[in-house]
XYZ file of C-alpha atoms in Angstrom:
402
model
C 99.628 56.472 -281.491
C 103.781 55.778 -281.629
C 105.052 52.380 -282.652
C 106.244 51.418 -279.469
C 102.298 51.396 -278.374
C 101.062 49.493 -281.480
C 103.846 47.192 -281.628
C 102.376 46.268 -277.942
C 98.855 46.055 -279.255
C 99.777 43.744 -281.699
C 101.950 41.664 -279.482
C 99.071 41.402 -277.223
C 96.232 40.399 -279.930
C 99.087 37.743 -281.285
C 99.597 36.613 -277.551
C 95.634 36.275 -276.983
C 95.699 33.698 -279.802
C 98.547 31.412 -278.366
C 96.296 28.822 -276.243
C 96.110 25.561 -275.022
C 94.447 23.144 -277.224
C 91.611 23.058 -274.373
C 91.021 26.796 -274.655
C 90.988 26.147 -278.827
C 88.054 23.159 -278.097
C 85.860 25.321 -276.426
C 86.343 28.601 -278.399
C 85.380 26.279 -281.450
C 82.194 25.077 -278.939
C 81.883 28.914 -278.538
C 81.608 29.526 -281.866
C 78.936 27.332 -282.676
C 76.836 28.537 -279.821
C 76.620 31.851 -281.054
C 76.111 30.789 -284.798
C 72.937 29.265 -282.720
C 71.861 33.175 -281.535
C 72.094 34.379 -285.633
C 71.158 31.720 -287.034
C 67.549 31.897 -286.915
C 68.089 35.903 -288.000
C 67.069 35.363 -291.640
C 64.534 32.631 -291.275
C 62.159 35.245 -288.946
C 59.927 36.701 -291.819
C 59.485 33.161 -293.166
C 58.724 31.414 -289.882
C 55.927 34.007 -289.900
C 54.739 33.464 -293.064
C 55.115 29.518 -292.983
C 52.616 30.018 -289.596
C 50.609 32.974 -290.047
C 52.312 34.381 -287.085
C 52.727 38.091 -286.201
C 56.492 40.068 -285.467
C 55.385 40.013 -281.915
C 54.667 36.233 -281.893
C 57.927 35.157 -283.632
C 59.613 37.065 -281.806
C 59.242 35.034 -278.588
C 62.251 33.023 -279.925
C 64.089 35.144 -278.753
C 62.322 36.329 -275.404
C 62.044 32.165 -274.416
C 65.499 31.842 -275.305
C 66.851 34.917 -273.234
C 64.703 34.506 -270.679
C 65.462 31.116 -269.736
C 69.441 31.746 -270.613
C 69.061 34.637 -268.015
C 67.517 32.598 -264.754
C 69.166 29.455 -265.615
C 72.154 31.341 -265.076
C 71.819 31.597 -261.346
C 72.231 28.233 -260.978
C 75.132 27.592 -263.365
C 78.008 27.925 -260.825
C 75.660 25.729 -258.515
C 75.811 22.898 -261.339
C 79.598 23.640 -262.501
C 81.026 23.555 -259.379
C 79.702 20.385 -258.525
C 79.800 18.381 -262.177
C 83.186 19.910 -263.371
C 83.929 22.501 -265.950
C 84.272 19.622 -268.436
C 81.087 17.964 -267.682
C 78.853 21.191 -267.720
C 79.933 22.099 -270.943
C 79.278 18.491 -272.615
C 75.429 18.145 -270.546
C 75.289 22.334 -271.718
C 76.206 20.933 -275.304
C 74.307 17.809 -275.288
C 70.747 20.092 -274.193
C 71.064 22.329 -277.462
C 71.515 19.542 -279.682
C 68.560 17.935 -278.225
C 65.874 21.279 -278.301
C 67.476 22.779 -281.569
C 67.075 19.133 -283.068
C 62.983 18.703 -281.834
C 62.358 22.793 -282.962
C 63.527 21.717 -286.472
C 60.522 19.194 -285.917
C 58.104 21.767 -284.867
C 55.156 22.704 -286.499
C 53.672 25.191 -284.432
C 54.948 28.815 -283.398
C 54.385 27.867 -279.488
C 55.866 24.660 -279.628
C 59.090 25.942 -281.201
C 59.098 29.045 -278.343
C 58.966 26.619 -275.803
C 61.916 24.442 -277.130
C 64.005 27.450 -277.684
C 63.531 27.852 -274.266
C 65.201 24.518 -273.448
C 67.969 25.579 -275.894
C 68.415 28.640 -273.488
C 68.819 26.191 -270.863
C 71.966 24.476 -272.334
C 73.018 27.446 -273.669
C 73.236 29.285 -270.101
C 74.808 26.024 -268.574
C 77.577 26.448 -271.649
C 78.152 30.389 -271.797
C 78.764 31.128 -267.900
C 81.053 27.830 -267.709
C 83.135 28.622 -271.234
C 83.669 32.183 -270.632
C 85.382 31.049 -267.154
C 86.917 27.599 -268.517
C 88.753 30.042 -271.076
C 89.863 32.450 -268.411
C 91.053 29.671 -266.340
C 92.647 27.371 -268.860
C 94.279 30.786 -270.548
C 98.063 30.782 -270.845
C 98.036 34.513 -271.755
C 95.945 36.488 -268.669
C 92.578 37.206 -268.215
C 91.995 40.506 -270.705
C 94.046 38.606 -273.648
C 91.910 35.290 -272.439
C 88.780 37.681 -272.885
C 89.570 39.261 -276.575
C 89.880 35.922 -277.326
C 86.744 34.916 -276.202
C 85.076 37.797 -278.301
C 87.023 36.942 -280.980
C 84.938 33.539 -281.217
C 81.806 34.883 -280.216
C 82.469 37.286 -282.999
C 82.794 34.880 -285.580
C 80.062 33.061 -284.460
C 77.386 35.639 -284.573
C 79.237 36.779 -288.087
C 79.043 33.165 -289.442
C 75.829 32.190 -287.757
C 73.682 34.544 -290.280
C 75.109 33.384 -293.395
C 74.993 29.953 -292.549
C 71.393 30.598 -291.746
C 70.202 32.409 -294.802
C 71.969 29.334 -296.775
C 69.921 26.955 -294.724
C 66.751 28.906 -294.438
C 67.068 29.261 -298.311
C 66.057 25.557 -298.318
C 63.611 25.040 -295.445
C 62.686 26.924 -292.538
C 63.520 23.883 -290.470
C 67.631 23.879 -291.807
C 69.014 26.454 -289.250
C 67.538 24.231 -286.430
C 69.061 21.068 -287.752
C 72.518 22.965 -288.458
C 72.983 24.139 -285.229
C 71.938 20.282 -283.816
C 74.493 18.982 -286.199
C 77.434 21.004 -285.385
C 76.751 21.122 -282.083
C 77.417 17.402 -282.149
C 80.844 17.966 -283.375
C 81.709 20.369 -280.757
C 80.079 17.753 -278.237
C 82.543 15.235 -279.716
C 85.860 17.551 -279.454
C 84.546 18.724 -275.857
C 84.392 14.737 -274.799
C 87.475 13.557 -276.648
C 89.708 16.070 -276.028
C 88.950 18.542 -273.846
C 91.205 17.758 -269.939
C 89.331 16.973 -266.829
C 89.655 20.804 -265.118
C 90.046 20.219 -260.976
C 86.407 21.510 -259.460
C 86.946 24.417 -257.417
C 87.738 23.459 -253.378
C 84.639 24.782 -252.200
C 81.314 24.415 -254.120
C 79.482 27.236 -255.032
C 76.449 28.354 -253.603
C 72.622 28.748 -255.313
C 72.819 32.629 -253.238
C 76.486 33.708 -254.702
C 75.093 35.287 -257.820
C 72.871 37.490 -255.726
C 75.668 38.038 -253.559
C 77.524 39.008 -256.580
C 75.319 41.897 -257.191
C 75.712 43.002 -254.203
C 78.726 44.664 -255.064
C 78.333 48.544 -257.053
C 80.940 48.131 -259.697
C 79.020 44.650 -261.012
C 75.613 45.968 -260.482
C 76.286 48.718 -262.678
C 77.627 47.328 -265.487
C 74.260 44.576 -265.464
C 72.336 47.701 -265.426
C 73.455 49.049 -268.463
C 74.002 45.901 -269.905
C 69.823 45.427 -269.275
C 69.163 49.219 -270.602
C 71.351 48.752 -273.940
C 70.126 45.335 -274.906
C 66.727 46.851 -275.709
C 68.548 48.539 -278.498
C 70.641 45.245 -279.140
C 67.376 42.819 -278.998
C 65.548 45.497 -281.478
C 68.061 45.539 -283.994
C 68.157 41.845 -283.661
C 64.125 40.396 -283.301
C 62.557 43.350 -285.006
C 64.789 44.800 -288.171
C 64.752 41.581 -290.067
C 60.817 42.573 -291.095
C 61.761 45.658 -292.728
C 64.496 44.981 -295.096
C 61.927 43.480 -297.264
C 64.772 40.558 -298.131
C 64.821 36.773 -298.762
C 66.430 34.627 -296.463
C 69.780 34.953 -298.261
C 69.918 38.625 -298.758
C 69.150 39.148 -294.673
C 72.187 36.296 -294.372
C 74.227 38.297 -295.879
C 73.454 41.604 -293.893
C 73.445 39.962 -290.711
C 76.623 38.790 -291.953
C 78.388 41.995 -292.353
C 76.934 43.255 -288.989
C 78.621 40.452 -286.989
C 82.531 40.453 -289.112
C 82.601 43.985 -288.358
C 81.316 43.005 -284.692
C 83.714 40.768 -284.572
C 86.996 43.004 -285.916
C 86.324 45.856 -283.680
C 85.736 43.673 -280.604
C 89.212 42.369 -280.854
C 91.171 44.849 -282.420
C 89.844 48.031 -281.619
C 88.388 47.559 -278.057
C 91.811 46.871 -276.085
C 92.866 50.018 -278.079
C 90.148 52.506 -277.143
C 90.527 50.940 -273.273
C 93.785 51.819 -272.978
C 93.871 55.181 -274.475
C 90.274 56.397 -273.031
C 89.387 54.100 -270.136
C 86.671 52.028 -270.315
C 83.949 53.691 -268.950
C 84.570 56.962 -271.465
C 84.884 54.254 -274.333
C 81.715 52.526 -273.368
C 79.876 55.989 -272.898
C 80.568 56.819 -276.575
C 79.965 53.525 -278.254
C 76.579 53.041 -276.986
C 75.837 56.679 -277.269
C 76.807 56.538 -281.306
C 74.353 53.373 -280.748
C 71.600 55.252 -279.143
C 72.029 57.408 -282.471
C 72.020 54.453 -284.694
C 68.950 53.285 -283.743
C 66.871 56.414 -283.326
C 67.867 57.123 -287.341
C 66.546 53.276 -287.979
C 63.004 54.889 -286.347
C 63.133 57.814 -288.639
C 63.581 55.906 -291.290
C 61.792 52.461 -290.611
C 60.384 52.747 -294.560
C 63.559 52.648 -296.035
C 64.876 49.143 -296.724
C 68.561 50.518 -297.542
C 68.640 52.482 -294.028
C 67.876 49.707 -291.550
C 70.275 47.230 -293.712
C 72.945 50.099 -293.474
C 72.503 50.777 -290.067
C 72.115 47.197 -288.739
C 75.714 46.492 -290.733
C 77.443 50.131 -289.247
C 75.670 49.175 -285.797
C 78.036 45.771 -285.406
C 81.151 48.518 -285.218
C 80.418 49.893 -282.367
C 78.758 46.981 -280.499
C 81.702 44.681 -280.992
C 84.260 47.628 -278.968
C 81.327 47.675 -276.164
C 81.063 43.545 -275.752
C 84.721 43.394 -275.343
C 84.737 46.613 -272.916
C 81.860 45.550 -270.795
C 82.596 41.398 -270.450
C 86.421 42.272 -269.560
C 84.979 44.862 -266.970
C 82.730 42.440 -265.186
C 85.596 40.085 -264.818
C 87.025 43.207 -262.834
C 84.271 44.430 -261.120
C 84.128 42.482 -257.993
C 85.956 39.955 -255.482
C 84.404 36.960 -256.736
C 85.109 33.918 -258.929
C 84.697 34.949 -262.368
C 81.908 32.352 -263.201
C 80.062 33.805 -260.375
C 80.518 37.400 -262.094
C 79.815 36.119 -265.414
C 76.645 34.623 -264.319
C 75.485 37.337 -262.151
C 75.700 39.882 -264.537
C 74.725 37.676 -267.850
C 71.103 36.855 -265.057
C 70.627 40.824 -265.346
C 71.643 41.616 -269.048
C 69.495 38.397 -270.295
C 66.701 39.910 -268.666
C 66.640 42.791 -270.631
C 67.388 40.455 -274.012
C 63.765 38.713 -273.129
C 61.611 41.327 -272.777
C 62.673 43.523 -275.495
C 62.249 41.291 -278.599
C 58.501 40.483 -277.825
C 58.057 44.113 -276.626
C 59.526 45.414 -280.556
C 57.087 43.635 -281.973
C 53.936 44.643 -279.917
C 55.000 48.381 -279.830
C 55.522 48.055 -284.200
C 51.827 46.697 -283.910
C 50.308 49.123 -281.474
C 51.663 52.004 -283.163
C 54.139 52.174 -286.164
C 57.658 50.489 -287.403
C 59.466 53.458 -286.028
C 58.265 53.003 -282.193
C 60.344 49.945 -281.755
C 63.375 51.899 -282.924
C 62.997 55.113 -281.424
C 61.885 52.716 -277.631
C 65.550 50.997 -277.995
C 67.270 54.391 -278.464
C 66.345 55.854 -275.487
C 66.381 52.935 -273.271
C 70.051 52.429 -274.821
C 70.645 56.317 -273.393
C 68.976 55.518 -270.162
C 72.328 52.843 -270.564
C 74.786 55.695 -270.810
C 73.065 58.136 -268.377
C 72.747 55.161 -265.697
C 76.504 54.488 -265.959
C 77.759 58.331 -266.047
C 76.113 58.778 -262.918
C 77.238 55.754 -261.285
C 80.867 55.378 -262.910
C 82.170 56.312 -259.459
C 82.042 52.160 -258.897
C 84.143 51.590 -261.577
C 86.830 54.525 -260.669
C 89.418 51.121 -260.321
C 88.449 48.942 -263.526
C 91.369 49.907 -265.698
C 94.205 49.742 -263.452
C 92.681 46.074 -262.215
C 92.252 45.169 -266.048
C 95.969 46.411 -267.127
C 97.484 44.724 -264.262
C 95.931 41.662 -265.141
């Protein structure tokens, strides 16, 4: 690469971090809501213990929480459009303090599913509305606007782990009171000094998300979104059972899967775009994914492999987030909240069935299936969007120009 071309690179990762104080307040809301996805990471074994719950059963944390994330999304451009960016984000805030708060009160596995679900809830209304607020509020374009989005949810899933092993160190019940509490602090900064943003002229309608994925370039990109989070869902819900760690020790993996998540989705992402394209760059990365996980199913009875895997598996899934989010923003003529939500309905999907579905196939048959199941779907990813990369023949011209 000459210097001219890095020197650019760095100029633009230096200009992606010049923002408005508004685009600051709800990166650091950002953050904190994707602490709230790792967090509960390290506490899984123990919830299971504490309850005499199988993998299968814990893992509907997750599927509640994806699920609802996923078809509360249609409706979040519905709500924002009408309430105000500002106001979406604080009720979106104000719903995760309330259901992480009352799961930290839980004492049964369903009851805790069910509020997670209602944490989903808030958590949709907040994800499809930041990820535009930033774009829109943005003084440095929408790709820099995007790294810089990655760059907190990055941080958050990195930080979310280690904060969570820490917690769940002391009780179960302390990752669902630390996101509550901090979650209050970003609900404070959002309030106090986050601007008013103008509502869009015309609301937006409960059929625009459908609408949305109407269009090839958008549909695609859900699809493999849905395919690869299988993998992604796996590695998250299911690995935790095999490292055969405390809470701490899993804290601390977890940890080291989400800085190098983080690093590579905003330094080495805009990188491999503009050299490769993004659909080649995405191709690969999930590909060396694919890979990843099927030698996590070969060796399912090695503690060291998953742990080394699950850290080496944040490298390459930090390049595709940033590849495949700036992409959507790209991939058809509508607002971007509308894109965001459209596609985030299709990829959540996939996040809800797959955690539940790790556990069942580990019980059915062996450790390995689980593994071996989110390899291939995560190639059924990369052979959907090979054959079907024809829709996105314009995504990197629209995403430089930008």
């Amino acid at each position: 690469m000459s210097s001219d071309s890095q020197y650019q690179d760095l100029t633009q990762q230096q200009n992606a971090f010049r923002q408005p104080l508004s685009v600051w307040v709800i990166a650091f809301a950002c953050v904190i809501s994707f602490m709230g996805i790792g967090l509960v990471d390290p506490i899984l074994p123990a919830i299971a213990k504490k309850m005499n719950a199988t993998p299968s059963q814990v893992s509907l944390l997750f599927t509640s929480y994806n699920l609802v994330t996923g078809i509360a999304m249609l409706i979040t451009g519905f709500v924002s459009s009408r309430l105000g960016t500002k106001w979406t984000l604080v009720v979106g805030v104000f719903i995760i303090i309330v259901f992480s708060a009352l799961a930290g009160n839980s004492n049964t596995i369903n009851s805790i599913v069910w509020l997670r679900g209602g944490w989903g809830l808030g958590n949709s209304l907040f994800l499809a509305t930041a990820l535009s607020a930033i774009v829109g509020l943005s003084a440095s374009g929408a790709a820099k606007a995007i790294i810089f989005y990655e760059a907190a949810l990055g941080i958050g899933i990195a930080v979310g782990p280690l904060l969570g092993g820490e917690l769940g160190s002391i009780s179960w019940r302390g990752p669902f009171f630390g996101v509550s509490v901090l979650m209050a602090v970003a609900f404070l900064f959002l309030l106090f000094v986050m601007p008013n943003v103008a509502k869009p002229k015309k609301p937006i309608k409960l059929s625009a998300p459908f609408k949305a994925l109407s269009y090839p370039g958008l549909l695609t990109l859900g699809g493999v979104a849905f395919l690869y989070n299988f993998g992604f869902f796996t590695l998250m819900a299911y690995s935790p059972y095999l490292m055969e760690l405390n809470e701490r020790g899993l804290g601390f993996v977890f940890f080291g899967w989400g800085l190098l998540l983080a690093i590579t989705s905003v330094f080495v992402a805009p990188r491999l775009q503009q050299r490769y394209g993004t659909v080649k760059s995405i191709i690969s990365v999930l590909s060396i994914f694919a890979v990843i996980l099927l030698v996590m199913g070969i060796g399912s009875s090695v503690p060291v492999v998953i742990m080394a895997c699950v850290v080496i598996s944040g490298f390459f899934l930090g390049i595709n987030n940033t590849l495949i989010t700036t992409a959507v923003m790209e991939s058809a003529p509508v607002e971007r909240s509308v894109a965001s939500a459209a596609y985030s309905f299709v990829r959540f999907l996939g996040g809800g069935i797959s955690p539940w579905l790790a556990g069942k196939l580990a019980e059915m048959f062996n450790p390995s299936v689980p593994f071996i199941f989110g390899g291939v779907m995560v190639l059924l990813g990369v052979l959907f969007l090979a054959v079907r990369r024809k829709h996105l023949a314009g995504i990197d011209s629209a995403i430089n120009h930008h």
